[in-house]
CSV table of C-alpha atoms and ligand atoms in Angstrom, one decimal:
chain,number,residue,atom,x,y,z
A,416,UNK,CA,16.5,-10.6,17.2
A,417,UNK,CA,20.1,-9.2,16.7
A,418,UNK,CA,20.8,-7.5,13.5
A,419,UNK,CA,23.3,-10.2,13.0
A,420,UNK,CA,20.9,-12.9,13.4
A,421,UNK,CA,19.0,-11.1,11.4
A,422,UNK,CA,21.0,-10.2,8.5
A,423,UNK,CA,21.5,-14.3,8.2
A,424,UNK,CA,18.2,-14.9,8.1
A,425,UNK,CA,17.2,-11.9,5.8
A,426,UNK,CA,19.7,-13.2,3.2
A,427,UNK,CA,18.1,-16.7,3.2
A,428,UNK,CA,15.1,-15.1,2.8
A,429,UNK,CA,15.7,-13.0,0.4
A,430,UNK,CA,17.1,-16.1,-1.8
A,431,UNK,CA,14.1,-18.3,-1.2
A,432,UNK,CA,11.7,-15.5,-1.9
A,433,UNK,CA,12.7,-15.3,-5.5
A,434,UNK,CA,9.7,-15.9,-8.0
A,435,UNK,CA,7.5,-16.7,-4.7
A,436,UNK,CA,3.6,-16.0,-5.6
A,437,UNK,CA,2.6,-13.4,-2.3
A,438,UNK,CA,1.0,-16.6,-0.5
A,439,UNK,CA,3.9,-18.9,-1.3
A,440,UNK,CA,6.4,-15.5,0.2
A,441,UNK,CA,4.2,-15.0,3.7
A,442,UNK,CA,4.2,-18.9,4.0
A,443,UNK,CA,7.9,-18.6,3.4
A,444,UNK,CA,8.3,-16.3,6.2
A,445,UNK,CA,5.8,-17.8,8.4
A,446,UNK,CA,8.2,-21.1,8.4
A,447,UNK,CA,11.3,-19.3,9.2
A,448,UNK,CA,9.8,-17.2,11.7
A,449,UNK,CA,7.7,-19.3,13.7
A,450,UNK,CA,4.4,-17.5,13.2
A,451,UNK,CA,5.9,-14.3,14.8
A,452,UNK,CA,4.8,-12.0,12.0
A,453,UNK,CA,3.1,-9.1,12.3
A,454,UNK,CA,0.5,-7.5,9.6
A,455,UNK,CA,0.2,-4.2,10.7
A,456,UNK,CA,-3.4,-2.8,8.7
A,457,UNK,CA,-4.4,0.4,7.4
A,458,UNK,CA,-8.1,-1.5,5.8
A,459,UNK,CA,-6.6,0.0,2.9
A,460,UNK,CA,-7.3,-2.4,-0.1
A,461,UNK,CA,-4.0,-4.2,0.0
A,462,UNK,CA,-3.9,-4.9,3.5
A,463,UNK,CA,-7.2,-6.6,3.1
A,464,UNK,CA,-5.9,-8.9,0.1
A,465,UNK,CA,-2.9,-9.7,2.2
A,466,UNK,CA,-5.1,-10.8,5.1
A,467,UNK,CA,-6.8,-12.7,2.5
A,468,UNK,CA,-4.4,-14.2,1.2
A,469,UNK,CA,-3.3,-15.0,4.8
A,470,UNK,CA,-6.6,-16.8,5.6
A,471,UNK,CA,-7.1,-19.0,2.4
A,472,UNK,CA,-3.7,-20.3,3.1
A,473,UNK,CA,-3.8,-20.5,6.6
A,474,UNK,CA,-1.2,-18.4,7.8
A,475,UNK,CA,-0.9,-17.2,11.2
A,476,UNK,CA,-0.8,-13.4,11.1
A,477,UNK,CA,-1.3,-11.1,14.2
A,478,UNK,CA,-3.1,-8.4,13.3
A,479,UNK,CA,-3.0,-5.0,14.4
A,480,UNK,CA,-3.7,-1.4,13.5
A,481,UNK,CA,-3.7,2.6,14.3
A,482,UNK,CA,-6.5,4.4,15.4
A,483,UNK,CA,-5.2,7.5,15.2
A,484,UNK,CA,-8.6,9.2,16.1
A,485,UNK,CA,-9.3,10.6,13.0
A,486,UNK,CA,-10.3,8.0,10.9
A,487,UNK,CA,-13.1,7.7,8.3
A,488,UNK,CA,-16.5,6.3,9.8
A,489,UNK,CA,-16.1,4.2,6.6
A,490,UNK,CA,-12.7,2.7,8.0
A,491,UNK,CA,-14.7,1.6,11.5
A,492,UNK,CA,-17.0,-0.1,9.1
A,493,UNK,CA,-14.6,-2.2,6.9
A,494,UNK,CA,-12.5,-2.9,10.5
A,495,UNK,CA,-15.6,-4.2,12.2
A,496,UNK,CA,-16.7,-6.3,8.6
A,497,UNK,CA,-13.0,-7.7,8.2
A,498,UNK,CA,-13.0,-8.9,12.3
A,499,UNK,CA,-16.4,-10.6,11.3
A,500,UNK,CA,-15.6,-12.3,8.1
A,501,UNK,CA,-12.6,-13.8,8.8
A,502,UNK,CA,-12.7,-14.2,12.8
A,503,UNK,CA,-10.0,-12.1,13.7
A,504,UNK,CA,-9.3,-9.8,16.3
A,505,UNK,CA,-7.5,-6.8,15.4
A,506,UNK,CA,-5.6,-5.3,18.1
A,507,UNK,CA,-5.9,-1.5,18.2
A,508,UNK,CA,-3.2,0.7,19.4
A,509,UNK,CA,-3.5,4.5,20.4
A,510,UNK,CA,-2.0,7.1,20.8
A,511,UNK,CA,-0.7,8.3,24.3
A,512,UNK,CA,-3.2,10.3,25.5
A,513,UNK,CA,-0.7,13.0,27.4
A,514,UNK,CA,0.7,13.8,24.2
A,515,UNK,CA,-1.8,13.8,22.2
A,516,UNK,CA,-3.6,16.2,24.4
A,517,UNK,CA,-0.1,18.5,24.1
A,518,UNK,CA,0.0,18.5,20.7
A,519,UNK,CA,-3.6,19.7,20.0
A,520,UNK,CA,-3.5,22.4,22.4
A,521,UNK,CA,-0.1,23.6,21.1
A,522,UNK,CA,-1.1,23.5,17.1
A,523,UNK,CA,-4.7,23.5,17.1
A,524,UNK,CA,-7.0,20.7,16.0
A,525,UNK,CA,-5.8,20.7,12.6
A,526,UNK,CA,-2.7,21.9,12.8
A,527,UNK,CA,-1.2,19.2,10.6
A,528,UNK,CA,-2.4,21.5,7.8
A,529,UNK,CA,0.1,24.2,8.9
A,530,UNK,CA,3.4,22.6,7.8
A,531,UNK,CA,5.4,20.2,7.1
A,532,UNK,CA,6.9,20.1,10.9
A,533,UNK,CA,3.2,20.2,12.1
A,534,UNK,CA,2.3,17.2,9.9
A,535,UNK,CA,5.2,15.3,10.4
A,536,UNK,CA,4.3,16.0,14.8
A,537,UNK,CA,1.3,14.9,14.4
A,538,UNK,CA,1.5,11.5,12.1
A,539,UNK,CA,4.7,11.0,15.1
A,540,UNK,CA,1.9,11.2,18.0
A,541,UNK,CA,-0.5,9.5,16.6
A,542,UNK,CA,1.3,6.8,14.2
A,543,UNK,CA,4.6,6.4,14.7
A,544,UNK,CA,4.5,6.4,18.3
A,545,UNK,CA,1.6,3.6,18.6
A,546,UNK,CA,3.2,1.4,16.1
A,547,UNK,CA,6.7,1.2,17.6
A,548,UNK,CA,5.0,0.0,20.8
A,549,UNK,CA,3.1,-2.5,18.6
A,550,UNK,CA,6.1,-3.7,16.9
A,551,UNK,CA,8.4,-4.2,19.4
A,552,UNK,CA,9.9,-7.3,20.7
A,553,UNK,CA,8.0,-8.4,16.6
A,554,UNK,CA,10.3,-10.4,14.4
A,555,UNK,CA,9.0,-9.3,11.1
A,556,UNK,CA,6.2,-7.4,9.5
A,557,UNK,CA,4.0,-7.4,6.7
A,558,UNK,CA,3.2,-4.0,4.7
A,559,UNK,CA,0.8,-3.5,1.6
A,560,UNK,CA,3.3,-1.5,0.1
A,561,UNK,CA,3.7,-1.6,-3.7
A,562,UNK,CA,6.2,-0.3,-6.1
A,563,UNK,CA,3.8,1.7,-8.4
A,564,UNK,CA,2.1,3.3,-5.5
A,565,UNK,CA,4.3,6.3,-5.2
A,566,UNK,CA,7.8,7.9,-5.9
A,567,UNK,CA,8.8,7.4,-2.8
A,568,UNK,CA,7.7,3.5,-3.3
A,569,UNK,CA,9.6,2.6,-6.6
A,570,UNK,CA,12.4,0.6,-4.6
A,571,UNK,CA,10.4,-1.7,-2.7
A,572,UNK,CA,11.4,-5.3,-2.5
A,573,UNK,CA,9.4,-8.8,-1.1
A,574,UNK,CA,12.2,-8.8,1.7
A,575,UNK,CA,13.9,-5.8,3.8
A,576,UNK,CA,15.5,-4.9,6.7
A,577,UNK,CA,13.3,-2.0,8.8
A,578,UNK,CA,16.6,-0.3,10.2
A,579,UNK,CA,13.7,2.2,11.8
A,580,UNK,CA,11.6,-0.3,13.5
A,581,UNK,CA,14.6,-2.6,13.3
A,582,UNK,CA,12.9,-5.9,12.5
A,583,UNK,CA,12.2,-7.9,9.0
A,584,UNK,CA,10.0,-6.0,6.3
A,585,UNK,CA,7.6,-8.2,4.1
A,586,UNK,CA,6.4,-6.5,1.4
A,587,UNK,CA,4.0,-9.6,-0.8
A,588,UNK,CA,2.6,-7.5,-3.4
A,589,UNK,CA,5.5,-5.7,-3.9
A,590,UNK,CA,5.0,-6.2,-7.8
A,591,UNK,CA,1.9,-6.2,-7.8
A,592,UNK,CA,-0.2,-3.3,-10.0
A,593,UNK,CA,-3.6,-1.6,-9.1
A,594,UNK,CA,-5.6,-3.6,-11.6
A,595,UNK,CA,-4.1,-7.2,-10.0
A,596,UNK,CA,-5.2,-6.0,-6.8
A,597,UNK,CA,-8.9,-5.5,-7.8
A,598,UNK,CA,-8.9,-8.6,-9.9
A,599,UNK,CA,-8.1,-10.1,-6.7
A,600,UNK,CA,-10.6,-8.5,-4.6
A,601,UNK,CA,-13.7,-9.1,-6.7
A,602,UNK,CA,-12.5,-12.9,-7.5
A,603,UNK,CA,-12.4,-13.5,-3.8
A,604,UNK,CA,-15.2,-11.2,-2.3
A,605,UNK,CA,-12.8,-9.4,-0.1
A,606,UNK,CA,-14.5,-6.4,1.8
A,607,UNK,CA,-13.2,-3.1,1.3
A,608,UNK,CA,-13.6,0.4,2.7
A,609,UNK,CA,-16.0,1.8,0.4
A,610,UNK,CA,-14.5,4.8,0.2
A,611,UNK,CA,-12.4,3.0,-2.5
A,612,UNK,CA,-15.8,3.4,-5.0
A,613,UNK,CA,-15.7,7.4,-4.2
A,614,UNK,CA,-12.5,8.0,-5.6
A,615,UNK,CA,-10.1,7.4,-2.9
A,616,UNK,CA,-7.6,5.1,-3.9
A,617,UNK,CA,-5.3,5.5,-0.5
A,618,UNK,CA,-6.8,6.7,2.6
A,619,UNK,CA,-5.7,7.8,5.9
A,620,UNK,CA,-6.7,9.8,8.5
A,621,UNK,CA,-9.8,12.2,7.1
A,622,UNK,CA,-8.4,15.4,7.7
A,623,UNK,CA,-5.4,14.3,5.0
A,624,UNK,CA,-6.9,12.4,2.3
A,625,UNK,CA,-9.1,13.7,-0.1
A,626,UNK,CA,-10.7,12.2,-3.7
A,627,UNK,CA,-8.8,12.1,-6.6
A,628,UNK,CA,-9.7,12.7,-10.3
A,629,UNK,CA,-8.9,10.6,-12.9
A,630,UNK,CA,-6.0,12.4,-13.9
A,631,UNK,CA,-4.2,12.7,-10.8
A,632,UNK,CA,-1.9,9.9,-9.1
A,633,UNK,CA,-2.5,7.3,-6.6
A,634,UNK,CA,-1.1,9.4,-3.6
A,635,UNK,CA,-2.4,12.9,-4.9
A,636,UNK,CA,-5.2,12.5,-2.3
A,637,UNK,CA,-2.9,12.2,0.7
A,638,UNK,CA,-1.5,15.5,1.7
A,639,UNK,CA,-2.4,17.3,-1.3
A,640,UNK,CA,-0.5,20.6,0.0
A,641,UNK,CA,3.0,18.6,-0.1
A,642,UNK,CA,5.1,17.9,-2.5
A,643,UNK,CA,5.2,14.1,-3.5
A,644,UNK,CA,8.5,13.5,-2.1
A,645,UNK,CA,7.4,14.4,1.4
A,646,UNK,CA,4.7,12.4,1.4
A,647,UNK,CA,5.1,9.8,3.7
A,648,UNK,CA,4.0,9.6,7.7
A,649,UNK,CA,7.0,8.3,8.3
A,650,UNK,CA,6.1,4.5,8.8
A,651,UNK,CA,7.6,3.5,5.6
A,652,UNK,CA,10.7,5.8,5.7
A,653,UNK,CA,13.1,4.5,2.4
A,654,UNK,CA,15.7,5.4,0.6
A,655,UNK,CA,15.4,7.3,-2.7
A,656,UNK,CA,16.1,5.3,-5.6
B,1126,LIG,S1,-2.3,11.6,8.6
B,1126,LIG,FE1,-2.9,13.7,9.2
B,1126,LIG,S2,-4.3,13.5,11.0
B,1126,LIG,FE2,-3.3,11.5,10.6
B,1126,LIG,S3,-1.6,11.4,12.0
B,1126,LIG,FE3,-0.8,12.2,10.1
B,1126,LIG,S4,-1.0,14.4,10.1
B,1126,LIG,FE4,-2.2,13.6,11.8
């Protein structure tokens, strides 16, 4: 799609989108897009309402996530329940084995933990990498993203453009809070990584995200030895509000 094309489309979007309920906006972009959208899944909570969401309304989603190889044994679990209950396969992309194989033996196994530069490397290798592959030739995707999830979150809208993965960014519970989206899950019996019940509210790769306490913020358990306006793997690069 040219950014021209695009940026018409984006604006008509935008303008239908207003006061759209999250399954009202992905039907909206389904229609204008032809079914060519994209959810790209983490099993994090939201994704897993989204896909949900998708279902009960019968939207066409393709599905597809990370495995960056360091994943929870609880994440393999809600993957393989979510494929089950709702029929779907979930393609999985990896990272490029040469690479991969470079970075390790350059910055040790958990080198990530070394620096910001080592970090950002390795979320590069094994996520960024992978998902530009997987969204390539993709009109638009769908995110989980929220705008009380983080700092670096606060400006997220139902309807972007992606000038990194150049291609449409749908964002359906953009608005939403935490508390809608566990209202939503037990209403509707969604599965969820259990992880979620053991105090991890967002949850990546193992070696990165810890437990939280009750006093500490959503994204406190990612990268706890950053500062919070670092703290992204680069997949959802924004401006700062
Ligand atoms: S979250 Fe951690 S282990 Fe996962 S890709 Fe990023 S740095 Fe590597």
């Amino acid at each position: 799609m040219s950014p021209e094309y695009s940026q018409i489309i984006i604006e008509q979007l935008k303008s239908d989108a207003v006061n759209k309920t999250a399954g009202e906006l992905l039907k909206l972009v389904a229609q204008y897009l032809e079914n060519e959208v994209v959810i790209a899944t983490s099993f994090g909570v939201e994704d897993q309402v989204i896909l949900d969401i998708a279902t009960r309304n019968q939207i066409q989603l393709k599905a597809i996530t990370l495995d960056t190889g360091r994943l929870f044994p609880e994440t393999y679990e809600v993957w393989d329940r979510t494929e089950k209950q709702y029929n779907l396969q979930i393609k999985a992309y990896y990272p490029q084995s040469k690479d991969l194989e470079e970075l390790v033996n350059k910055q040790g196994i958990n080198g990530f933990r070394n620096g910001i530069d080592q970090r950002k490397a390795c979320c590069s290798i094994r996520k960024l990498e992978p998902l530009s592959r997987a969204l390539s030739n993709q009109r638009a995707w769908v995110c989980g993203l929220r705008q009380d999830q983080a700092i670096t979150r606060a400006n997220v809208e139902p309807i972007e453009w992606d000038a990194q993965f150049k291609l449409i960014k749908v964002n359906p519970l953009y608005n939403w809070s935490e508390e809608d989206v566990w209202r939503y899950v037990k209403a509707y019996d969604v599965p969820y990584n259990t992880l979620h019940d053991q105090g991890y509210p967002s949850i990546g790769c193992a070696g990165c995200t810890r437990a939280i306490t009750k006093v500490q913020t959503l994204r406190d358990g990612r990268w706890w030895w950053e500062s919070p306006e670092s703290k992204e793997c680069g997949l959802h690069n924004r401006p700062r509000v």
